[in-house]
Every structure is written in C-alpha cells, then in structure tokens.
mmCIF file of C-alpha atoms in Angstrom:
data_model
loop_
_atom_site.group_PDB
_atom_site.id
_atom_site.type_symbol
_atom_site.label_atom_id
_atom_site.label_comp_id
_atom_site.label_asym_id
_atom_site.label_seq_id
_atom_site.Cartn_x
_atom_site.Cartn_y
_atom_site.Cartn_z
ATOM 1 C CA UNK A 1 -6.029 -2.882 -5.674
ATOM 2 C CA UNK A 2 -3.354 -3.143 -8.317
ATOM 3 C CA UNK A 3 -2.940 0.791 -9.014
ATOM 4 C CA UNK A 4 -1.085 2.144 -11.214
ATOM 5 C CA UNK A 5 -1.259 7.442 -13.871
ATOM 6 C CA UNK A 6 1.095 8.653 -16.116
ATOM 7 C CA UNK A 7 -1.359 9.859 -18.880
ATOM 8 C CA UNK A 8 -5.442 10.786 -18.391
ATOM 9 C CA UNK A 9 -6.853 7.027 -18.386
ATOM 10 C CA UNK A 10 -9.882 8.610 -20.746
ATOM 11 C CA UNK A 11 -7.838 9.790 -22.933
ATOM 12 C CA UNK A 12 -5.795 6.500 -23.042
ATOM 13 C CA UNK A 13 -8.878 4.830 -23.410
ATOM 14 C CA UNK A 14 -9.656 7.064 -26.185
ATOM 15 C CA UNK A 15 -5.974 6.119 -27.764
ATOM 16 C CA UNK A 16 -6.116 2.248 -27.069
ATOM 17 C CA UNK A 17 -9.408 2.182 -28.967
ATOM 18 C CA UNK A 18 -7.764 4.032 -32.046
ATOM 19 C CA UNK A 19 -4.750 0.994 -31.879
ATOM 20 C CA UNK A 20 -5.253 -2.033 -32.782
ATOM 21 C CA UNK A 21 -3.470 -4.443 -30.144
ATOM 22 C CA UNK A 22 -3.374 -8.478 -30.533
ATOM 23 C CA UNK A 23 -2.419 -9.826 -26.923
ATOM 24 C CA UNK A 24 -1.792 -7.311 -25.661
ATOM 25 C CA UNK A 25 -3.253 -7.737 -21.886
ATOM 26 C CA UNK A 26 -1.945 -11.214 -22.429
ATOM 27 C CA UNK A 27 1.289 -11.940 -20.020
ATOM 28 C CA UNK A 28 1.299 -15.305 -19.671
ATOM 29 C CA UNK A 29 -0.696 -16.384 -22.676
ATOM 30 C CA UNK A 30 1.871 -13.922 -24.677
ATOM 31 C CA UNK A 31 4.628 -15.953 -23.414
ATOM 32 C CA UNK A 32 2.831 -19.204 -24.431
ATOM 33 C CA UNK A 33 1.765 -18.002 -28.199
ATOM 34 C CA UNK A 34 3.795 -14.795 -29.168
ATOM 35 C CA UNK A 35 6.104 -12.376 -26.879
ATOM 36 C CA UNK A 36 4.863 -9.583 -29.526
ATOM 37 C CA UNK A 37 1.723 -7.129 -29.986
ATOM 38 C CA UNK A 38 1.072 -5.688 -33.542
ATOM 39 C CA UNK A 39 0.074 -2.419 -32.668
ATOM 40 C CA UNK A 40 -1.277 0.113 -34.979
ATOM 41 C CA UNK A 41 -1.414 3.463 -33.440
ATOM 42 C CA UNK A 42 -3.578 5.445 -36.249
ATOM 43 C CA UNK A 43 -5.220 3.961 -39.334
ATOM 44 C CA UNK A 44 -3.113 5.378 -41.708
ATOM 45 C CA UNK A 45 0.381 4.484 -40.173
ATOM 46 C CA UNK A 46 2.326 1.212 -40.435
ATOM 47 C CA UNK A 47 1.769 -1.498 -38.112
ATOM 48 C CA UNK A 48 4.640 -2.116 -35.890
ATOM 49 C CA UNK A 49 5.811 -5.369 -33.995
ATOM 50 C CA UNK A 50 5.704 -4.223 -30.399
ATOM 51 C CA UNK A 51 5.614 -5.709 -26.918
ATOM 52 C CA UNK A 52 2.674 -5.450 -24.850
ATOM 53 C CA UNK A 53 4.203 -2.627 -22.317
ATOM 54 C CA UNK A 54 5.998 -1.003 -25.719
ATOM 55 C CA UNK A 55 2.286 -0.218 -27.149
ATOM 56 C CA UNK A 56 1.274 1.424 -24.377
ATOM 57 C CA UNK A 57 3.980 3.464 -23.817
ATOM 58 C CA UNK A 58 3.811 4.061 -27.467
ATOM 59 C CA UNK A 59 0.383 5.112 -26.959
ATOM 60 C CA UNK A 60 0.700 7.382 -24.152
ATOM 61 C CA UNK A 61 3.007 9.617 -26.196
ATOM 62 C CA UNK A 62 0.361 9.854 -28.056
ATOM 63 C CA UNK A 63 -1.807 11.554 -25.561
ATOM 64 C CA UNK A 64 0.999 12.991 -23.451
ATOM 65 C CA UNK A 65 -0.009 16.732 -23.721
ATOM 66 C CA UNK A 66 -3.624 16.498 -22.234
ATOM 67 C CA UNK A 67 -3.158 18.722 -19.587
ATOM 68 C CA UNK A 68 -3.420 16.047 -16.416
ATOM 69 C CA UNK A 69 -0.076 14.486 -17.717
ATOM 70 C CA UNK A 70 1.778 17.915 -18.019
ATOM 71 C CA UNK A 71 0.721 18.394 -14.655
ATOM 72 C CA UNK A 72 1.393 15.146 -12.854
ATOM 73 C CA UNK A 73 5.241 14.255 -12.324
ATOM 74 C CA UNK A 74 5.560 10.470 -13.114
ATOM 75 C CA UNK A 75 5.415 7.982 -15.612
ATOM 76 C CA UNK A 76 6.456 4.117 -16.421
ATOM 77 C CA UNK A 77 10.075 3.712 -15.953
ATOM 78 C CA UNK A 78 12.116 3.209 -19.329
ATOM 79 C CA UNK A 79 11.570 -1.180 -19.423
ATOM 80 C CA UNK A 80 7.739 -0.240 -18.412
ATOM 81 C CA UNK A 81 7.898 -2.654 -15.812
ATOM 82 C CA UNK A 82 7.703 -0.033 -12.660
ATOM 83 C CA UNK A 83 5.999 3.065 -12.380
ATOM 84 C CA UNK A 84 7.754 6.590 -10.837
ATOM 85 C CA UNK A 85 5.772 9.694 -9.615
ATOM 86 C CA UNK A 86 7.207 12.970 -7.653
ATOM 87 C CA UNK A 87 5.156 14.854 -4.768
ATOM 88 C CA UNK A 88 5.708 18.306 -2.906
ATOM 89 C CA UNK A 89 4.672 17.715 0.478
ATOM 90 C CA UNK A 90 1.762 20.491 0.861
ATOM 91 C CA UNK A 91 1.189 22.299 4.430
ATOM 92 C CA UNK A 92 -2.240 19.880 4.877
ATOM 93 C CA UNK A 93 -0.077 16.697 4.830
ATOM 94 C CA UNK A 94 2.352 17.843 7.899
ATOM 95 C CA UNK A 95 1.437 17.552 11.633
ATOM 96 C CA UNK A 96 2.142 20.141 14.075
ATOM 97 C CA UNK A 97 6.287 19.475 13.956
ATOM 98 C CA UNK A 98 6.014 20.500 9.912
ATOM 99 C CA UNK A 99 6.602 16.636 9.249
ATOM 100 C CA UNK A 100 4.848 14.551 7.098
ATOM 101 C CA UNK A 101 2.258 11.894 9.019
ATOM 102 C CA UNK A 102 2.263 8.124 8.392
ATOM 103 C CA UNK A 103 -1.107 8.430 6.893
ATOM 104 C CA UNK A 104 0.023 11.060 4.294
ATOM 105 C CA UNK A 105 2.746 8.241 3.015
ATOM 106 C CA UNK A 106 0.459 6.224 3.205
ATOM 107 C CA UNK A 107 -1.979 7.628 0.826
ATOM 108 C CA UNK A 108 0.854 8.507 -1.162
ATOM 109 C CA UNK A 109 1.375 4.969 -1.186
ATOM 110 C CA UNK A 110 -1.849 4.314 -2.403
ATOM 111 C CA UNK A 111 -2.320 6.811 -4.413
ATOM 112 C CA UNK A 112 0.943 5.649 -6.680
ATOM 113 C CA UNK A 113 -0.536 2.175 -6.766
ATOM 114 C CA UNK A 114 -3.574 3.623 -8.710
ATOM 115 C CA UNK A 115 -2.067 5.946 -10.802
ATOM 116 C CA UNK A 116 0.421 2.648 -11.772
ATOM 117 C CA UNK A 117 -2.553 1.021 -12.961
ATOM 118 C CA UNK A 118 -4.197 3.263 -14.743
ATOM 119 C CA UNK A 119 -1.299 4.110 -16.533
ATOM 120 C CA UNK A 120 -0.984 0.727 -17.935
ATOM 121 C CA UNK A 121 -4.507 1.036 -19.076
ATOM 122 C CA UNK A 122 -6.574 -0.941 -16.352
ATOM 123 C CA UNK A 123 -9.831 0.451 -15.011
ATOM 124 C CA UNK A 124 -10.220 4.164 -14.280
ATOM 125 C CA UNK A 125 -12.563 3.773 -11.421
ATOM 126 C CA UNK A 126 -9.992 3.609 -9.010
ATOM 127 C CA UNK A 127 -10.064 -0.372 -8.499
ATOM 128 C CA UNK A 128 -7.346 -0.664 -10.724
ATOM 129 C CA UNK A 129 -8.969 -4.132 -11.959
ATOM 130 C CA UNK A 130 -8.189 -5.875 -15.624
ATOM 131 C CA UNK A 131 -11.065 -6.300 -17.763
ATOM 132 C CA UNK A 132 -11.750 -10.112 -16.425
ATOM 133 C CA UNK A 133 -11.647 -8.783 -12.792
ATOM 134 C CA UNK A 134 -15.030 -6.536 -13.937
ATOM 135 C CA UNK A 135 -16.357 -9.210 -16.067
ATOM 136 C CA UNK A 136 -16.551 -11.327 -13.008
ATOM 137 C CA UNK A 137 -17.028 -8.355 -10.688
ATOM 138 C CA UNK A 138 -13.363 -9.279 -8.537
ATOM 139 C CA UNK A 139 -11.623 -6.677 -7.323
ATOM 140 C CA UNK A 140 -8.010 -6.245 -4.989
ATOM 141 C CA UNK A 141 -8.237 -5.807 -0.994
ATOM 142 C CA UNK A 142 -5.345 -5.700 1.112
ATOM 143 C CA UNK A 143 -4.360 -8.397 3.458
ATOM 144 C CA UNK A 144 -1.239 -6.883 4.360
ATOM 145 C CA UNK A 145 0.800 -3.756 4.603
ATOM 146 C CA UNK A 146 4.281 -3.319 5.912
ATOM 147 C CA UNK A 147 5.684 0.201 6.082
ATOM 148 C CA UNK A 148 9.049 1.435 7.103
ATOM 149 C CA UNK A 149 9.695 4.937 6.868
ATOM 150 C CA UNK A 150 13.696 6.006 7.840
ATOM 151 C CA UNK A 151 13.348 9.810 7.487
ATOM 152 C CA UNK A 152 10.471 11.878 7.208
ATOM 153 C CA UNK A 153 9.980 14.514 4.637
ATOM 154 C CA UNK A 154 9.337 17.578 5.844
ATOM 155 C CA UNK A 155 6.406 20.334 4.686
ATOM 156 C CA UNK A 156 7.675 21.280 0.954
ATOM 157 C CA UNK A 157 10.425 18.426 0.721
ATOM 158 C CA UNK A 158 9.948 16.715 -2.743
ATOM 159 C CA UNK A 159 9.798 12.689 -2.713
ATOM 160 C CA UNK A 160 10.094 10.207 -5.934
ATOM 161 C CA UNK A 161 8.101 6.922 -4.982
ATOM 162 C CA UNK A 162 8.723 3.846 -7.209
ATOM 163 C CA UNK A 163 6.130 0.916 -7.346
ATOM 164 C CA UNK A 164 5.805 -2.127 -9.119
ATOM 165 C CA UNK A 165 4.005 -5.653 -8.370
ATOM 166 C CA UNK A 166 4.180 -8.965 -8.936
ATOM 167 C CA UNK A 167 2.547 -12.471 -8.365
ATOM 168 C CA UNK A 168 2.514 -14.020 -5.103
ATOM 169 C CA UNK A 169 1.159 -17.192 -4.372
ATOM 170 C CA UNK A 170 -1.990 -18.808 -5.545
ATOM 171 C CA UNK A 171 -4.621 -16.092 -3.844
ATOM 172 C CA UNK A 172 -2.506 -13.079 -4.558
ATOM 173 C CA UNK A 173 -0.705 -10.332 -6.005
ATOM 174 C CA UNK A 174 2.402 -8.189 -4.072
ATOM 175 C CA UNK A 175 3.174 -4.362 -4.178
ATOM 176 C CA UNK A 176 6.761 -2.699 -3.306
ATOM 177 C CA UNK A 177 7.491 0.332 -3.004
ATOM 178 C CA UNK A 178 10.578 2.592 -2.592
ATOM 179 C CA UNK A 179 10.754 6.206 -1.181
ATOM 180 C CA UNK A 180 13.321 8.976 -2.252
ATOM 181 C CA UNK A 181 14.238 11.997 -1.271
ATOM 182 C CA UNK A 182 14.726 13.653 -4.609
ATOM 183 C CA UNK A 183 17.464 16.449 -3.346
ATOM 184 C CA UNK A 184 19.505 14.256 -1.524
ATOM 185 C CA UNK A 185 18.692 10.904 -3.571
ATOM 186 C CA UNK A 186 18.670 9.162 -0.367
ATOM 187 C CA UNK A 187 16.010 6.765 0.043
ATOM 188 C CA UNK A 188 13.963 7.508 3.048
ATOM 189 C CA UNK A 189 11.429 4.776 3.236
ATOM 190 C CA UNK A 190 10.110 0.984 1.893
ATOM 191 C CA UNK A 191 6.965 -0.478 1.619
ATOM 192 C CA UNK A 192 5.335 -3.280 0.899
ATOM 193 C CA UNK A 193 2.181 -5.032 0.498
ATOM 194 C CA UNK A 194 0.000 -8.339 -0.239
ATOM 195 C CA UNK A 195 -3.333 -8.115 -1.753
ATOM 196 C CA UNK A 196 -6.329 -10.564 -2.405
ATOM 197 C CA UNK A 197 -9.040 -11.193 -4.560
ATOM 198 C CA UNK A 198 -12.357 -11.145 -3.430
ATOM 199 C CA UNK A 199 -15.661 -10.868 -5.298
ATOM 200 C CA UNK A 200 -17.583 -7.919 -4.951
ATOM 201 C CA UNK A 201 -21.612 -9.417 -4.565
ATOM 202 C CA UNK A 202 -20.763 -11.960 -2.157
ATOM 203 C CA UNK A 203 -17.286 -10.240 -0.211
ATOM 204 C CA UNK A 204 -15.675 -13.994 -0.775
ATOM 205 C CA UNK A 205 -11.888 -14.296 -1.301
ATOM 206 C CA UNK A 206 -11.393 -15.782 -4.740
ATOM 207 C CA UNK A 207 -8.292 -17.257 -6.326
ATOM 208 C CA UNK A 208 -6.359 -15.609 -8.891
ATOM 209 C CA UNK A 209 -7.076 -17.128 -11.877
ATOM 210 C CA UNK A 210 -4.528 -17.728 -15.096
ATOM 211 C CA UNK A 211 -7.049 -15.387 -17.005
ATOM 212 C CA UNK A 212 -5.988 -12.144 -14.489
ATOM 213 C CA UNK A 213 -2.600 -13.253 -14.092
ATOM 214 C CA UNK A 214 -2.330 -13.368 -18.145
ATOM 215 C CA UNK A 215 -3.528 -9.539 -17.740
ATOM 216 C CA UNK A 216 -1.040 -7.784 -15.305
ATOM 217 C CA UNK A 217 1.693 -10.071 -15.205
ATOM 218 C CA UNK A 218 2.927 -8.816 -18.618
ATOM 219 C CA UNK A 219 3.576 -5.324 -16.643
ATOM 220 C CA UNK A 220 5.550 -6.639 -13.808
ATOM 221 C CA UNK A 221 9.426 -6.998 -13.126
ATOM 222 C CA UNK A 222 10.887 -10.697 -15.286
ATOM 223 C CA UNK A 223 12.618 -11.727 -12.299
ATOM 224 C CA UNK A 224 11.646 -11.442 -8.611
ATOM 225 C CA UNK A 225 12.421 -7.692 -7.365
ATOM 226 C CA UNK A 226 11.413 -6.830 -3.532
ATOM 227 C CA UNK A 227 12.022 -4.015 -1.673
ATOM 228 C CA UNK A 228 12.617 -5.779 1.474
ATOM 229 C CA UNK A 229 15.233 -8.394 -0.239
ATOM 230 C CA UNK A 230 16.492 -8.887 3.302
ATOM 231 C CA UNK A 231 16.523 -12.465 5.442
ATOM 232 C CA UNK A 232 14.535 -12.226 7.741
ATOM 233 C CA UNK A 233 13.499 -8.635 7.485
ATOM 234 C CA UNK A 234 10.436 -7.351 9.827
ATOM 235 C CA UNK A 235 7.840 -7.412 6.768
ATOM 236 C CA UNK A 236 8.226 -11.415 7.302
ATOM 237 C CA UNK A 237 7.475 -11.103 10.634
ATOM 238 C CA UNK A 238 4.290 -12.911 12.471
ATOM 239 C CA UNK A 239 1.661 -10.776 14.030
ATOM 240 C CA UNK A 240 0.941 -12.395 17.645
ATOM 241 C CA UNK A 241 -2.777 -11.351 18.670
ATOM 242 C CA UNK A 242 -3.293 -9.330 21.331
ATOM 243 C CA UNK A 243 -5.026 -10.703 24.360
ATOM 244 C CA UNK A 244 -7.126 -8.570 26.629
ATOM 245 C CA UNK A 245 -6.274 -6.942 29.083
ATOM 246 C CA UNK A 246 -4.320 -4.350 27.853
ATOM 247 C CA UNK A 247 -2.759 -1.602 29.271
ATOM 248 C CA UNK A 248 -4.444 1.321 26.676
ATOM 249 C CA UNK A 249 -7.128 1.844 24.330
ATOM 250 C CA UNK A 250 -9.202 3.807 23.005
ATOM 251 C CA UNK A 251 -13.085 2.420 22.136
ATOM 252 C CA UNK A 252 -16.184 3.700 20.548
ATOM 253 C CA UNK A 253 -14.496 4.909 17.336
ATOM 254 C CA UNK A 254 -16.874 4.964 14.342
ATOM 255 C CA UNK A 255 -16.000 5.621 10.536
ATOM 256 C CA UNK A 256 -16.876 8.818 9.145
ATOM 257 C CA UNK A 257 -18.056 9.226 5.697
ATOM 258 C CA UNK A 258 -15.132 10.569 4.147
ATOM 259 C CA UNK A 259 -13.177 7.185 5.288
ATOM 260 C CA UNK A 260 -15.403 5.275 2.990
ATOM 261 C CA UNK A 261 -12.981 3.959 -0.196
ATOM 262 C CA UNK A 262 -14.454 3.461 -3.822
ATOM 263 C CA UNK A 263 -15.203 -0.195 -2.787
ATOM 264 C CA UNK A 264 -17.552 0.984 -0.325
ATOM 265 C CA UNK A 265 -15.657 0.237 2.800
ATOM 266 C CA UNK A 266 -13.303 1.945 4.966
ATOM 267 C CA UNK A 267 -10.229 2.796 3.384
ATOM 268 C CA UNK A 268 -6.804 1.077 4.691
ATOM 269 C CA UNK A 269 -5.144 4.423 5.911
ATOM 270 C CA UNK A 270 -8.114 5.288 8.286
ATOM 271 C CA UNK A 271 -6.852 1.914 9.916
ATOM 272 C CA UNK A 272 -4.229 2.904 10.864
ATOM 273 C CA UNK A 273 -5.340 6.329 12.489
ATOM 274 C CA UNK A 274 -7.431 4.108 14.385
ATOM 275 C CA UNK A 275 -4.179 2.249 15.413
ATOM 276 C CA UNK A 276 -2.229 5.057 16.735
ATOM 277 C CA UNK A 277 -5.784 6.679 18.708
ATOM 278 C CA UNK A 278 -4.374 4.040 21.512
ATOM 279 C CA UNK A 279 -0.868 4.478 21.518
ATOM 280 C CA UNK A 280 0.303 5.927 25.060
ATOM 281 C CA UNK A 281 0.822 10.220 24.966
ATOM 282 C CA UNK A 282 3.923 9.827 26.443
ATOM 283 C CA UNK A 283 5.247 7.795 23.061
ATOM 284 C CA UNK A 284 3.566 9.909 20.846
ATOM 285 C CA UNK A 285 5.000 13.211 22.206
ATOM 286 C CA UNK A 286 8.797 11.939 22.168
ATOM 287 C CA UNK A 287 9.037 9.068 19.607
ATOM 288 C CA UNK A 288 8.163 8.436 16.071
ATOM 289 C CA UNK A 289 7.167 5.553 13.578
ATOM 290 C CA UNK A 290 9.389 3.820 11.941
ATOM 291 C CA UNK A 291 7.853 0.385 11.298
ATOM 292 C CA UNK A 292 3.855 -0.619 10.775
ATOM 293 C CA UNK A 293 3.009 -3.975 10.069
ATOM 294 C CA UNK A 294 -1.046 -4.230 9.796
ATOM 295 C CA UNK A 295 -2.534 -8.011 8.793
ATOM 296 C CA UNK A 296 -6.025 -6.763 7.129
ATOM 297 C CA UNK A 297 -8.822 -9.771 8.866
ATOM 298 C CA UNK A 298 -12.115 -8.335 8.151
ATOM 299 C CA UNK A 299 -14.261 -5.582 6.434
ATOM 300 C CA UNK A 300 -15.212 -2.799 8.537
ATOM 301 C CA UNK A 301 -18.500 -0.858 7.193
ATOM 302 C CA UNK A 302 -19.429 2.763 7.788
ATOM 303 C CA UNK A 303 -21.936 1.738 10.657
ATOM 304 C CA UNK A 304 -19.527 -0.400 12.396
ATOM 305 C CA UNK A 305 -17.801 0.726 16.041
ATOM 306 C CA UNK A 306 -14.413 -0.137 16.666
ATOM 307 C CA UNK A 307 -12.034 -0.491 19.799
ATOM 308 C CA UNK A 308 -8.379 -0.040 19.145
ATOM 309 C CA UNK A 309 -6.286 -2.172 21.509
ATOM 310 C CA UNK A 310 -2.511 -1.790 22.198
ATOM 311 C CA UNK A 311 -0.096 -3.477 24.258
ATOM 312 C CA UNK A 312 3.661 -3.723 24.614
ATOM 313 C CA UNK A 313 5.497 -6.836 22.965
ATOM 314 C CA UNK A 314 7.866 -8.639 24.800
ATOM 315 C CA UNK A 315 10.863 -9.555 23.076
ATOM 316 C CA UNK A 316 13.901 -11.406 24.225
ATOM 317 C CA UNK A 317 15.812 -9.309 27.059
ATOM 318 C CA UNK A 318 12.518 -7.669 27.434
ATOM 319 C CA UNK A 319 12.466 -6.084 31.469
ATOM 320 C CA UNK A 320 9.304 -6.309 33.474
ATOM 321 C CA UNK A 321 8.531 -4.527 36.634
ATOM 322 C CA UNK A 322 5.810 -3.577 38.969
ATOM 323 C CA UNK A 323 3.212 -0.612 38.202
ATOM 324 C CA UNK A 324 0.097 -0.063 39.148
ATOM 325 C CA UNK A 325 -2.629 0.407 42.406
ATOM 326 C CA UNK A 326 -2.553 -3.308 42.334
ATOM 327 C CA UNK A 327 1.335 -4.011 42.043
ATOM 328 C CA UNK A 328 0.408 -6.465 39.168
ATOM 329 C CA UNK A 329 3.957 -6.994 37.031
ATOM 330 C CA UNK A 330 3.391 -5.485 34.001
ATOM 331 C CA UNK A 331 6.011 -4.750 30.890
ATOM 332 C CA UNK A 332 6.647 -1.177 30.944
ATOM 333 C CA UNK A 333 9.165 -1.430 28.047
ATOM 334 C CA UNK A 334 9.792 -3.696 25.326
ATOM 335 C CA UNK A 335 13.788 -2.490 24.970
ATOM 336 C CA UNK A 336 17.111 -4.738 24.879
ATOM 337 C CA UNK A 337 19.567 -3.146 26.824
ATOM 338 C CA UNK A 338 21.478 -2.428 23.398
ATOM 339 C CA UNK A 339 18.115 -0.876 22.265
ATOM 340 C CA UNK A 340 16.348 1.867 25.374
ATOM 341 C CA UNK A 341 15.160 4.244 22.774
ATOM 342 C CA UNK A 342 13.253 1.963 20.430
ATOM 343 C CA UNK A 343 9.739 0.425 21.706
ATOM 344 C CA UNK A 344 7.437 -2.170 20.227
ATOM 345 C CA UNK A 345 3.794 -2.821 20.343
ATOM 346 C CA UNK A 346 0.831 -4.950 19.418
ATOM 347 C CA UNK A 347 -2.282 -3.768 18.318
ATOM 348 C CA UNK A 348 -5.809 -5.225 17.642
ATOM 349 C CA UNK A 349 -9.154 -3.549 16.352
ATOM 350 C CA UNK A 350 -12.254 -5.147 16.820
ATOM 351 C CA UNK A 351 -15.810 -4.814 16.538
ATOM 352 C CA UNK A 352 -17.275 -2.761 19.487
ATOM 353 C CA UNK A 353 -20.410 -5.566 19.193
ATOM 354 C CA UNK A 354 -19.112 -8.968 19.335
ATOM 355 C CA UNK A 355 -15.106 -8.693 19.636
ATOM 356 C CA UNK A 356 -14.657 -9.898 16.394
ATOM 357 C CA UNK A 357 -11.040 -9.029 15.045
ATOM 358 C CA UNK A 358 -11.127 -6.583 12.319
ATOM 359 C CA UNK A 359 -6.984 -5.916 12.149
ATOM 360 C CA UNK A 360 -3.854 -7.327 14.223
ATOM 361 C CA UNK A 361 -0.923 -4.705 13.950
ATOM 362 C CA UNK A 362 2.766 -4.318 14.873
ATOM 363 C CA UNK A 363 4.233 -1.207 15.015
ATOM 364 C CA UNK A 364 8.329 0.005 16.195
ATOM 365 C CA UNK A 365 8.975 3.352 17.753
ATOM 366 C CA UNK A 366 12.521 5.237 17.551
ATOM 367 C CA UNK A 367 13.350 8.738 19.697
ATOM 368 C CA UNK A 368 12.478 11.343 17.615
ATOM 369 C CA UNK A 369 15.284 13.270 16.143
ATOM 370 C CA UNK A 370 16.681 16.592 16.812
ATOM 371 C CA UNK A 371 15.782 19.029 14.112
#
C-alpha cells in the first residue's frame, strides 16, 4: 500500500486535470526519454520545463488553502522525494500509563504511508495504487513490518514521522520510516516495511512490472536510503516458526468489523493486537515493546478464528530450568547474562480450523522505565 497527504487528493485531482503534464508518472521511462515534464498549470500561463515531483509540488501550491491542507501538518520534503507529517498524541491513543500503544504508531505509520501517496497524486481510495495498478486491478499488501520504537510519546507529546519508499526486488516495493520527537528533536523510533503486489479478483501475488515501477519510482530517494542502514540490524533477521506446544496463548479470537481495511481484509495493526493477546501478564505489566518483527503469510477474512501462539526464543547463553506439575525443562527466560531485563519471543497466528499459518512474529521486551 504505497501511501502517501499534503493537499486534498480531490482537489489535486481537480488541479492535475487543469495542467497539462507529459511523463509525468513516468520514472523510469523519464529517465530513458526525457528527465523533464512540461507542465502548464492554467491555460493562460507559460509552460514551464519541470520535473515530474516539481509539477506536483507546483501544483499543490496551487490548491494549498483548501481547508484539509491548512489543517493537516505535513507535506513533501523540499527534493519531493520523502514525505513529513506532525501528530499530537490525543487521550484515545494512550493506554492506562498515559503512553502511546504500539498500535497507535502503528496506524500512524500507516496512516503517513497513505497520506504520502496521495500527496503525490496516486489514488484517493486509500490503496495508494498508480493508475496501471487500477487498470489491472493490483494493489500493495504487506509481507513484512519491522518496528522499533526507543521512547514512547506520551498523551499530548508532538511527533514528526518521515516516510519514503523505494524498489526492492523483483515482487516488491520497501517503506522506511523515521520517528521524532519534535521538542527534543530526538528520534524516538524506526520502521520499516516490504510490500507485495497481488491482484485483487484472484488474491495472487503478481510481479511488479516496469509499467508501475515507471509510476512511483520517479518519487522515491536517487540513491538507496534505509532507516535501518545497520549490518546486521534485527529488521534482517529470520523469523523461526513456532512449534506447538507452547507455553501461552490465547485462541478463539475473531475479527470485528471495524478491523476490516479498505481492501476488504483485516487490517495489519489488528495483527498485532492479536499478537500481544498471548503475551504472559507478568511481561506486560513490567516491560515494554521495543522491537516487532511480523512476516505477513496469509489473508485473514472477517469470518475467520484465530489462535495467537507465543513462546520464548532461545538465543545463545539462553538458561533453561525446570517448571511445571510435570518438571518438564522449559526456557523461562530468553536473557544473556549481560542482558536480564530484555526478553524475546516467537509468535504464530493461525487459523482456528485447519492450523494454517496466517503470521510468524518476533517481538523484544525492555524493563519499562521510570517516569
């Protein structure tokens, strides 16, 4: 779902109809014919030799004081190549400690991603597909997300997010993110993300064609940019699956209707609510996220019921010792000896029916801090 809302996407609909563009959704093919878009912004006025992400910047000014881009706080960067948006976080995005949940930065997450897109001029629906993609009825679905969060806002901090994408790989497009805290300037969290076509009437994976890479790769970074630039850093990192039997979960949990997504199946935050239903109390009451790592394996639909599985993972200098009625040996943390505050786990949802894997997950717990 290539997302991205400076100005009100009717109203730059209404302005890109008025200009008169020539390549301009045309990244690669503008690089094979002409780097530059004549655009025309009114009939009257001059034409004037601009670059594909110049005309619609150009045009946005144009529509800059309809009353949804005086009231949201973000816009393309200055090269047009990333796209920056501030939010207050409101007393409905905080859990009981006043901080703000996973699944709020997540959405926030999201909800950059889309307002990216749409300020660019791609499809106001929400899909944030290029004019080929709904041609050929294609749209974006995650098949991974990797979030890191280092601090948590709190209820009526103000954050800056930052996203951008670019190509990756044959069957796919990448996402980054980076989180601010806009008082301090500190950045407070990463993200990123890998996402797939697939076609919409027959829920296939497709491959990215030149045709839709020619369309949003003229908006994305010249040179390789990622948020993790790190060897080696934990977005890299292989999910193992989890094997039953584990040591918690929680079963039985069905979609509601409000977790339905505009593609008609149930959006990628509610999965990871569902991840966290089976993480132990005793965690949850004195630790807190700092790492999520979900590999997206199948759709889940609103009728479908879902077990959430967690274990611990064992990592090297991992300590095991006896629990239970049955004195079976069973990892009771997944710390170094360098490391007793931090614990890791492995996840799995799957179809209550048949078992078939819907999501693997990873996820890294530090001690909550003192406040």
């Amino acid at each position: 779902m290539l997302k991205f809302p400076y100005c009100n996407v009717t109203d730059l609909n209404q302005a890109l109809a008025q200009c008169r563009f020539v390549g301009l959704l045309g990244p690669l093919a503008s690089r094979r014919r002409s780097p530059r878009a004549v655009v025309s912004c009114s009939p009257s006025s001059s034409e004037f030799s601009l670059t594909p992400v110049q005309a619609v910047m150009s045009c946005q000014q144009q529509v800059g004081s309809s009353l949804v881009n005086r009231l949201r706080l973000g816009g393309l960067t200055e090269d047009g190549f990333s796209y920056k948006e501030k939010f207050i976080i409101r007393g409905f995005e905080v859990g009981i400690n006043k901080i703000a949940t996973i699944e709020t930065i997540a959405n926030l997450l999201q909800e950059v991603g889309s307002n990216h897109a749409q300020s660019v001029g791609f499809s106001t629906d929400g899909f944030g597909t290029s004019p080929t993609m709904r041609k050929l009825h294609l749209i974006w679905v995650t098949a991974r997300m990797h979030i890191e969060v280092y601090k948590y806002p709190a209820w009526r901090d103000v954050i800056e997010i930052e996203t951008w994408c670019q190509n990756e790989g044959r069957i796919g497009t990448r996402r980054d993110w980076i989180l601010n805290d806009v008082t301090t300037g500190e950045v407070i969290g990463r993200a990123t993300s890998k996402w797939v076509m697939m076609n919409q009437d027959t829920r296939r994976m497709q491959k990215v064609s030149d045709d839709v890479k020619e369309e949003y790769l003229v908006f994305c970074p010249r040179e390789p940019r990622l948020a993790f630039s790190e060897k080696n850093n934990k977005s890299l990192k292989r999910i193992a699956k989890l094997e039953d039997p584990v040591r918690y979960s929680k079963l039985g949990l069905k979609p509601r209707r409000a977790d339905l997504d505009m593609n008609q199946h149930v959006n990628n935050v509610t999965y990871i609510g569902w991840v966290l239903e089976s993480i132990p109390k005793e965690i949850i009451d004195t630790h807190e996220l700092q790492a999520i790592t979900l590999d997206y394996r199948r759709e889940c639909q609103q009728y479908n019921v879902v077990d959430s599985l967690t274990g611990l993972e064992l990592t090297e200098g991992s300590k095991m010792v006896s629990v239970g009625t049955n004195g079976s040996a069973t990892a009771t943390a997944t710390t170094r000896e360098d490391d007793h505050d931090c614990h890791r786990f492995l996840h799995l949802l799957r179809l209550s029916s048949d078992g078939r894997e819907i999501n693997r997950g990873r996820t890294e717990w530090r001690k909550k801090p003192t406040r």
